[in-house]
Short mmCIF file of C-alpha atoms in Angstrom, two decimals:
data_model
loop_
_atom_site.label_atom_id
_atom_site.label_comp_id
_atom_site.label_asym_id
_atom_site.label_seq_id
_atom_site.Cartn_x
_atom_site.Cartn_y
_atom_site.Cartn_z
CA MET A 1 41.60 -48.06 49.04
CA LYS A 2 43.39 -48.87 52.31
CA ARG A 3 46.33 -46.72 51.24
CA ARG A 4 44.03 -43.83 50.35
CA LEU A 5 42.36 -43.99 53.72
CA LEU A 6 45.75 -44.06 55.41
CA VAL A 7 46.91 -40.95 53.51
CA LEU A 8 43.65 -39.16 54.25
CA GLY A 9 43.82 -40.13 57.92
CA LEU A 10 47.38 -38.82 58.21
CA ALA A 11 46.37 -35.56 56.54
CA VAL A 12 43.46 -35.05 58.91
CA TRP A 13 45.67 -35.77 61.95
CA ALA A 14 48.28 -33.34 60.61
CA ALA A 15 45.56 -30.72 60.17
CA VAL A 16 44.27 -31.18 63.71
CA PHE A 17 47.82 -31.09 65.11
CA LEU A 18 48.60 -27.88 63.23
CA ALA A 19 45.41 -26.21 64.42
CA LEU A 20 46.06 -27.20 68.05
CA ALA A 21 49.70 -26.17 67.87
CA THR A 22 48.69 -22.80 66.45
CA ALA A 23 46.20 -22.26 69.26
CA VAL A 24 48.61 -23.34 71.99
CA PHE A 25 51.64 -21.41 70.84
CA ALA A 26 49.85 -18.31 69.61
CA GLY A 27 47.78 -17.90 72.77
CA SER A 28 44.32 -16.36 72.67
CA GLN A 29 45.43 -13.39 70.59
CA PRO A 30 47.82 -13.18 67.66
CA ALA A 31 51.19 -11.72 68.51
CA LEU A 32 51.31 -8.00 68.00
CA PRO A 33 53.59 -7.01 65.12
CA ALA A 34 56.56 -4.82 65.86
CA PRO A 35 55.34 -1.22 65.84
CA LEU A 36 56.27 1.12 63.04
CA SER A 37 57.66 4.52 63.86
CA ASP A 38 56.39 6.12 60.69
CA PRO A 39 54.29 4.05 58.29
CA ALA A 40 54.54 6.70 55.62
CA GLU A 41 58.28 6.04 55.50
CA MET A 42 57.85 2.27 55.40
CA ILE A 43 55.20 2.07 52.69
CA PRO A 44 56.99 2.06 49.34
CA SER A 45 55.96 4.10 46.35
CA LEU A 46 55.87 3.35 42.67
CA SER A 47 58.15 5.27 40.31
CA ALA A 48 56.59 6.93 37.28
CA ALA A 49 58.49 4.57 35.01
CA ASP A 50 57.25 1.50 36.88
CA ALA A 51 53.68 2.82 36.89
CA ASP A 52 53.89 3.36 33.15
CA ARG A 53 55.29 -0.12 32.58
CA ALA A 54 52.66 -1.74 34.80
CA GLY A 55 49.88 0.10 33.00
CA LYS A 56 51.13 -1.10 29.61
CA LEU A 57 51.49 -4.70 30.78
CA ALA A 58 48.00 -4.65 32.28
CA LEU A 59 46.42 -3.15 29.18
CA ALA A 60 48.10 -5.75 26.97
CA LYS A 61 46.69 -8.48 29.21
CA VAL A 62 43.20 -7.01 29.06
CA GLU A 63 43.36 -6.93 25.28
CA SER A 64 44.75 -10.45 24.94
CA LEU A 65 42.14 -11.89 27.33
CA LEU A 66 39.06 -9.86 26.49
CA GLY A 67 39.70 -8.26 23.12
CA ARG A 68 39.53 -4.55 22.48
CA LEU A 69 37.27 -3.28 25.22
CA PRO A 70 36.69 0.46 25.69
CA VAL A 71 38.68 0.55 28.93
CA ARG A 72 40.31 3.54 30.60
CA LEU A 73 43.14 3.23 33.08
CA THR A 74 41.67 5.09 36.05
CA ASP A 75 43.99 4.35 38.93
CA ILE A 76 47.27 2.70 39.74
CA GLY A 77 49.03 2.03 43.02
CA VAL A 78 51.97 0.18 44.45
CA TRP A 79 51.61 -3.53 45.25
CA HIS A 80 53.84 -4.44 48.18
CA THR A 81 54.28 -7.05 50.88
CA GLY A 82 52.87 -6.46 54.36
CA THR A 83 55.70 -7.93 56.41
CA ASP A 84 58.76 -6.18 55.02
CA TYR A 85 57.27 -3.61 52.61
CA ARG A 86 58.97 -4.95 49.50
CA VAL A 87 57.60 -3.75 46.18
CA ILE A 88 56.06 -6.61 44.21
CA GLY A 89 54.63 -4.47 41.46
CA ALA A 90 51.43 -2.53 40.90
CA VAL A 91 47.69 -2.81 41.22
CA VAL A 92 46.04 -1.34 38.14
CA GLU A 93 42.39 -0.38 37.83
CA PHE A 94 40.53 0.00 34.54
CA SER A 95 37.06 1.46 34.14
CA ILE A 96 34.49 0.67 31.48
CA ASP A 97 31.78 3.28 30.88
CA THR A 98 29.07 0.87 29.75
CA PRO A 99 28.66 -2.25 31.90
CA GLU A 100 29.93 -5.34 30.08
CA SER A 101 29.10 -9.03 30.32
CA LEU A 102 32.36 -10.95 30.16
CA THR A 103 33.26 -14.62 30.21
CA ALA A 104 36.90 -15.57 30.60
CA GLN A 105 39.35 -17.93 32.14
CA TRP A 106 40.53 -15.22 34.52
CA PRO A 107 44.17 -15.44 35.56
CA THR A 108 44.27 -15.54 39.36
CA MET A 109 46.79 -15.92 42.13
CA ASN A 110 46.54 -17.56 45.52
CA TYR A 111 48.35 -15.10 47.77
CA ASP A 112 50.00 -16.43 50.93
CA GLU A 113 48.48 -14.05 53.47
CA THR A 114 51.02 -15.05 56.11
CA GLU A 115 53.85 -14.24 53.67
CA SER A 116 55.80 -17.10 55.23
CA SER A 117 56.18 -19.27 52.12
CA THR A 118 59.08 -19.11 49.70
CA LEU A 119 56.59 -18.07 47.03
CA LEU A 120 54.32 -15.13 47.85
CA TYR A 121 51.66 -16.54 45.57
CA THR A 122 50.89 -19.38 43.23
CA LYS A 123 49.24 -18.84 39.87
CA ASP A 124 45.85 -20.26 39.06
CA PHE A 125 42.76 -19.72 36.92
CA ALA A 126 39.06 -19.27 37.55
CA HIS A 127 36.67 -19.66 34.64
CA TYR A 128 33.42 -17.76 35.02
CA ALA A 129 31.01 -15.28 33.49
CA ALA A 130 30.24 -11.89 35.03
CA THR A 131 27.76 -9.15 34.20
CA GLY A 132 27.73 -5.48 35.09
CA VAL A 133 31.50 -5.25 34.78
CA THR A 134 32.50 -1.59 35.02
CA LYS A 135 35.94 -2.11 36.53
CA LEU A 136 38.82 -4.52 36.04
CA VAL A 137 41.56 -4.99 38.61
CA ALA A 138 45.01 -6.26 37.62
CA PHE A 139 47.94 -7.26 39.81
CA VAL A 140 51.20 -6.79 37.92
CA ASP A 141 54.37 -8.47 39.18
CA LEU A 142 57.04 -6.12 37.90
CA GLY A 143 59.87 -8.50 38.83
CA ARG A 144 58.40 -11.10 36.50
CA GLY A 145 57.08 -8.53 34.03
CA GLU A 146 53.73 -10.31 34.17
CA VAL A 147 50.08 -9.74 35.03
CA VAL A 148 49.43 -12.47 37.59
CA GLN A 149 45.81 -11.63 38.29
CA LEU A 150 43.05 -9.94 36.32
CA THR A 151 39.49 -10.03 37.66
CA PRO A 152 36.28 -8.03 37.44
CA GLY A 153 36.25 -5.23 40.00
CA PRO A 154 33.60 -3.92 42.39
CA GLY A 155 30.04 -3.97 41.12
CA ALA A 156 30.33 -7.02 38.89
CA VAL A 157 28.03 -9.99 39.47
CA VAL A 158 29.14 -13.52 38.67
CA THR A 159 26.42 -15.32 36.74
CA ASN A 160 28.02 -18.63 35.86
CA GLU A 161 30.87 -20.43 37.59
CA ILE A 162 32.21 -22.65 34.85
CA ASP A 163 35.36 -23.95 36.51
CA ALA A 164 36.44 -22.19 39.66
CA PRO A 165 38.35 -23.96 42.44
CA ARG A 166 37.10 -23.83 46.03
CA LEU A 167 40.22 -23.39 48.15
CA ARG A 168 38.67 -22.99 51.59
CA SER A 169 35.32 -23.20 53.29
CA VAL A 170 35.71 -20.58 55.99
CA PRO A 171 36.52 -16.86 55.78
CA THR A 172 40.16 -15.90 55.84
CA GLY A 173 39.71 -13.26 58.50
CA LYS A 174 39.48 -10.01 56.54
CA MET B 1 44.76 -40.72 44.44
CA LYS B 2 44.17 -37.20 43.05
CA ARG B 3 40.93 -36.94 45.04
CA VAL B 4 42.67 -38.05 48.21
CA LEU B 5 45.36 -35.43 47.69
CA THR B 6 42.67 -32.79 47.11
CA LEU B 7 40.96 -33.77 50.36
CA ALA B 8 44.28 -33.76 52.18
CA THR B 9 45.06 -30.30 50.78
CA LEU B 10 41.62 -29.06 51.86
CA ALA B 11 42.16 -30.44 55.38
CA LEU B 12 45.53 -28.69 55.63
CA THR B 13 44.06 -25.50 54.23
CA LEU B 14 41.33 -25.59 56.86
CA ALA B 15 43.92 -26.04 59.58
CA LEU B 16 46.09 -23.22 58.29
CA GLY B 17 42.99 -21.09 57.79
CA ALA B 18 42.36 -21.40 61.50
CA GLY B 19 45.41 -19.22 62.04
CA HIS B 20 45.38 -15.47 61.66
CA THR B 21 46.10 -13.21 58.74
CA LEU B 22 48.52 -10.34 58.98
CA GLY B 23 47.38 -6.90 59.92
CA ALA B 24 47.56 -4.25 57.26
CA THR B 25 49.36 -0.93 57.48
CA ALA B 26 47.46 2.32 57.85
CA GLN B 27 48.88 5.52 56.42
CA ASN B 28 46.76 7.83 58.57
CA LEU B 29 46.05 6.09 61.86
CA HIS B 30 45.29 8.44 64.73
CA ILE B 31 42.70 9.49 67.27
CA VAL B 32 39.79 11.54 66.00
CA SER B 33 37.89 13.79 68.40
CA ALA B 34 34.23 14.63 67.89
CA SER B 35 32.52 16.89 70.44
CA GLY B 36 34.08 15.25 73.47
CA ASP B 37 34.22 11.69 72.15
CA GLN B 38 37.37 10.10 70.81
CA PHE B 39 38.13 7.07 68.68
CA TRP B 40 40.91 5.55 66.60
CA ASN B 41 39.98 5.94 62.95
CA TYR B 42 40.61 2.33 61.79
CA ASP B 43 39.58 -1.06 63.18
CA PHE B 44 42.22 -3.45 64.49
CA LEU B 45 43.01 -7.14 64.29
CA SER B 46 43.60 -7.52 68.01
CA THR B 47 42.77 -5.74 71.24
CA GLN B 48 46.27 -5.21 72.51
CA CYS B 49 47.03 -1.81 73.80
CA CYS B 50 48.58 1.14 71.99
CA PRO B 51 47.63 0.10 68.50
CA PRO B 52 50.49 0.17 65.99
CA PRO B 53 49.59 1.18 62.41
CA ASN B 54 50.49 -2.27 61.05
CA ASN B 55 47.79 -4.03 63.06
CA VAL B 56 44.75 -2.61 61.32
CA ASP B 57 42.07 -4.02 59.07
CA TRP B 58 40.06 -1.17 57.50
CA ALA B 59 39.50 2.58 57.80
CA PHE B 60 36.25 3.79 59.37
CA ASP B 61 34.02 5.21 56.67
CA LEU B 62 30.50 5.04 58.12
CA ILE B 63 28.76 7.06 60.82
CA PHE B 64 25.19 6.00 61.64
CA TRP B 65 23.82 8.85 63.74
CA ASN B 66 20.81 10.53 65.38
CA ASN B 67 19.18 7.46 66.94
CA ALA B 68 21.40 4.56 65.94
CA THR B 69 22.24 1.36 67.80
CA ILE B 70 24.26 -1.62 66.64
CA ASN B 71 21.17 -3.81 66.35
CA LYS B 72 19.07 -1.16 64.63
CA VAL B 73 21.75 -0.72 61.97
CA LYS B 74 22.22 -4.46 61.43
CA ASN B 75 18.50 -5.12 61.30
CA GLY B 76 17.92 -2.21 58.95
CA LEU B 77 20.53 -3.51 56.54
CA GLU B 78 19.48 -7.17 56.78
CA ASN B 79 18.56 -6.99 53.13
CA PRO B 80 21.02 -7.57 51.46
CA TYR B 81 23.47 -8.03 54.36
CA ASP B 82 21.94 -11.25 55.65
CA GLN B 83 25.10 -13.24 56.42
CA GLY B 84 26.98 -13.14 59.72
CA GLY B 85 28.17 -15.55 62.38
CA LEU B 86 30.94 -17.81 61.13
CA CYS B 87 30.75 -16.19 57.71
CA ALA B 88 32.17 -12.94 59.03
CA SER B 89 35.34 -12.65 61.08
CA GLY B 90 35.57 -10.11 63.87
CA MET B 91 37.68 -6.99 64.28
CA ASN B 92 38.09 -4.45 67.07
CA ALA B 93 37.62 -0.74 67.63
CA ARG B 94 39.11 1.52 70.31
CA LEU B 95 36.57 4.06 71.52
CA ASN B 96 36.11 6.67 74.24
CA ASP B 97 32.55 7.90 74.79
CA GLY B 98 33.73 10.38 77.40
CA THR B 99 34.11 7.88 80.24
CA GLY B 100 37.36 6.18 79.27
CA TRP B 101 38.78 4.01 76.52
CA VAL B 102 37.10 0.69 75.74
CA TRP B 103 37.42 -1.95 73.05
CA ASP B 104 34.48 -3.19 71.05
CA SER B 105 34.54 -6.21 68.75
CA ASP B 106 32.26 -6.94 65.84
CA SER B 107 32.20 -9.44 62.99
CA GLY B 108 29.53 -7.46 61.16
CA LYS B 109 27.25 -8.52 58.36
CA LYS B 110 27.92 -9.44 54.77
CA THR B 111 25.95 -10.16 51.63
CA THR B 112 27.39 -13.57 50.71
CA CYS B 113 29.09 -16.25 52.75
CA CYS B 114 32.63 -16.81 51.51
CA PRO B 115 32.14 -16.62 47.72
CA VAL B 116 34.31 -18.77 45.46
CA THR B 117 33.96 -16.15 42.73
CA GLY B 118 32.34 -12.74 42.84
CA SER B 119 32.10 -10.36 45.77
CA ALA B 120 30.64 -10.20 49.25
CA TYR B 121 30.01 -6.75 50.71
CA HIS B 122 30.89 -6.62 54.39
CA PHE B 123 30.41 -3.96 57.07
CA ARG B 124 31.23 -3.87 60.79
CA VAL B 125 29.79 -1.47 63.34
CA TYR B 126 31.14 -0.47 66.74
CA ALA B 127 29.96 1.20 69.93
CA ASP B 128 30.53 0.76 73.65
CA SER B 129 28.71 -1.45 76.15
CA ASP B 130 25.20 -0.08 75.59
CA ASP B 131 25.59 -0.63 71.82
CA ARG B 132 25.56 3.07 71.02
CA LEU B 133 27.74 6.11 71.54
CA TYR B 134 26.50 9.59 72.36
CA SER B 135 27.76 13.03 71.46
CA THR B 136 26.07 16.39 71.00
CA LEU B 137 27.32 16.37 67.40
CA PHE B 138 25.88 13.00 66.30
CA GLY B 139 23.29 12.17 68.95
CA TYR B 140 23.22 8.39 69.44
CA TYR B 141 25.66 6.99 66.92
CA VAL B 142 27.75 3.99 65.90
CA LEU B 143 30.90 3.89 63.78
CA GLY B 144 31.55 1.50 60.95
CA SER B 145 33.98 0.22 58.36
CA THR B 146 33.13 -1.55 55.12
CA HIS B 147 34.97 -3.42 52.40
CA ILE B 148 34.55 -6.10 49.71
CA ASP B 149 35.62 -9.73 50.12
CA HIS B 150 36.23 -10.92 46.56
CA ALA B 151 36.50 -14.67 45.88
CA GLU B 152 37.18 -15.18 49.57
CA CYS B 153 36.89 -18.96 49.34
CA GLY B 154 38.25 -19.29 45.83
CA SER B 155 41.26 -18.44 43.75
CA GLY B 156 42.03 -14.78 43.08
CA SER B 157 40.94 -13.42 46.46
CA TRP B 158 41.25 -9.75 47.09
CA PHE B 159 39.83 -7.64 49.89
CA GLY B 160 39.11 -3.96 50.17
CA TYR B 161 37.84 -1.28 47.83
CA SER B 162 36.23 0.46 50.79
CA GLU B 163 34.95 3.43 48.77
CA ASP B 164 33.03 1.14 46.43
CA ALA B 165 31.73 -0.86 49.38
CA GLU B 166 30.60 2.38 51.04
CA ALA B 167 28.76 3.41 47.87
CA TYR B 168 27.08 -0.01 47.73
CA LEU B 169 25.91 0.28 51.34
CA ARG B 170 24.52 3.78 50.73
CA GLN B 171 22.33 2.32 47.98
CA HIS B 172 20.83 -0.23 50.37
CA VAL B 173 19.79 1.77 53.41
CA PRO B 174 16.10 1.42 54.28
CA SER B 175 13.61 4.10 53.33
CA GLY B 176 13.46 6.80 55.98
CA TRP B 177 17.20 6.76 56.58
CA THR B 178 18.98 9.80 55.17
CA VAL B 179 22.37 9.56 53.50
CA ASN B 180 25.03 12.25 53.32
CA ALA B 181 27.75 10.69 51.20
CA ASN B 182 31.38 11.39 52.11
CA SER B 183 30.40 14.19 54.47
CA TYR B 184 32.55 13.81 57.59
CA ASN B 185 36.33 13.93 57.52
CA LEU B 186 37.84 11.04 59.49
CA GLU B 187 41.32 11.89 58.20
CA ASN B 188 42.04 8.34 57.05
CA ASN B 189 42.62 8.81 53.35
CA GLU B 190 44.13 5.75 51.66
CA PRO B 191 44.96 6.08 47.94
CA LEU B 192 44.80 2.92 45.83
CA ARG B 193 47.47 0.50 47.08
CA ALA B 194 47.67 -3.27 47.41
CA GLU B 195 49.29 -4.68 50.52
CA GLY B 196 49.40 -8.37 49.64
CA ASN B 197 45.82 -8.94 48.54
CA HIS B 198 44.46 -6.18 50.80
CA ILE B 199 43.45 -3.32 48.47
CA TRP B 200 43.34 0.09 50.10
CA GLN B 201 40.94 2.64 48.64
CA ASN B 202 39.42 5.24 50.95
CA ASN B 203 38.89 8.97 50.43
CA GLY B 204 39.03 9.85 54.14
CA TYR B 205 35.44 11.07 54.33
CA ALA B 206 32.81 8.94 56.06
CA SER B 207 29.24 8.77 54.85
CA LYS B 208 26.82 10.00 57.49
CA ILE B 209 23.63 7.99 57.62
CA ARG B 210 20.81 9.38 59.74
CA VAL B 211 18.87 6.63 61.49
CA PRO B 212 15.37 7.74 62.61
#
């Protein structure tokens, strides 16, 4: 018990130290990123071949997770980093004409929004039921050849959280 | 021991969460002019001058006009947007109502506070010091952006889908307010694209919502 308290105490002190250090060194405002001369040139695009591959990977994941749903691939776009504009893969959107109720252990990722870690994201799961699902959104890592996240899209309502981790208690700042 | 590690992880997460997220990159950031008024067509993470395109949060996609004020809009949309304060982080807009450029900050209102699963719909509205802008084109008006915060406090977070968020808001305006969907070109089209977990989706046309 004493050891647990010691570990917890150290963690809390580390947390406070980090928060204070961030405030002191960052000042009252976050540092302004280096300006871009032409964002259109910096933002990468997705080749037709990569878009096709991402669509197929995403559809296979939908079918393996949810069975044969009447989904249509309605949109696809590049998935890239925000700091150095590297292509990670694609974001793929599927539409379903009739709203579905779906329960799944949804594959999720925890994306490092500072992009300062060695890994851009860690893989996870969230098990829940959702109704009114008319869209599915998949993140496909083309380097790994893998769908790392598939979740209900806009409009869906979660009705039962079966096993979903709480990772933070305050908004991330979006 | 596992529980202690979980608590320690949560404490560290809270500390790191106190830092800032990265700005996103706009494809069509510029000044829009509307009958004498001017404004940048996205909101920004910080209020430092000469906004670069990689310091933005979301594209403007809402114009509340005729007789709008910040408070009237927020009060009118209280149902279902009843969460604010610490649940909603602030952003900044750069506006010129004809008397010079000013910044305005707003954290906005959202439907759910930091969901572990599912979505919160979030809008922010901006004006200058008297909480409304004026032009002969729009009368008294305020500008807004909107987006979805999906699983913000859980695993699998994504943010964005502004067009869907705009459609959701249109469905929840009070009776007596008139909606003209996607009716004013703010020249900030953003095709589907994910920048980290920031999902761009905006058709460039704001919905005009007439506030009586």
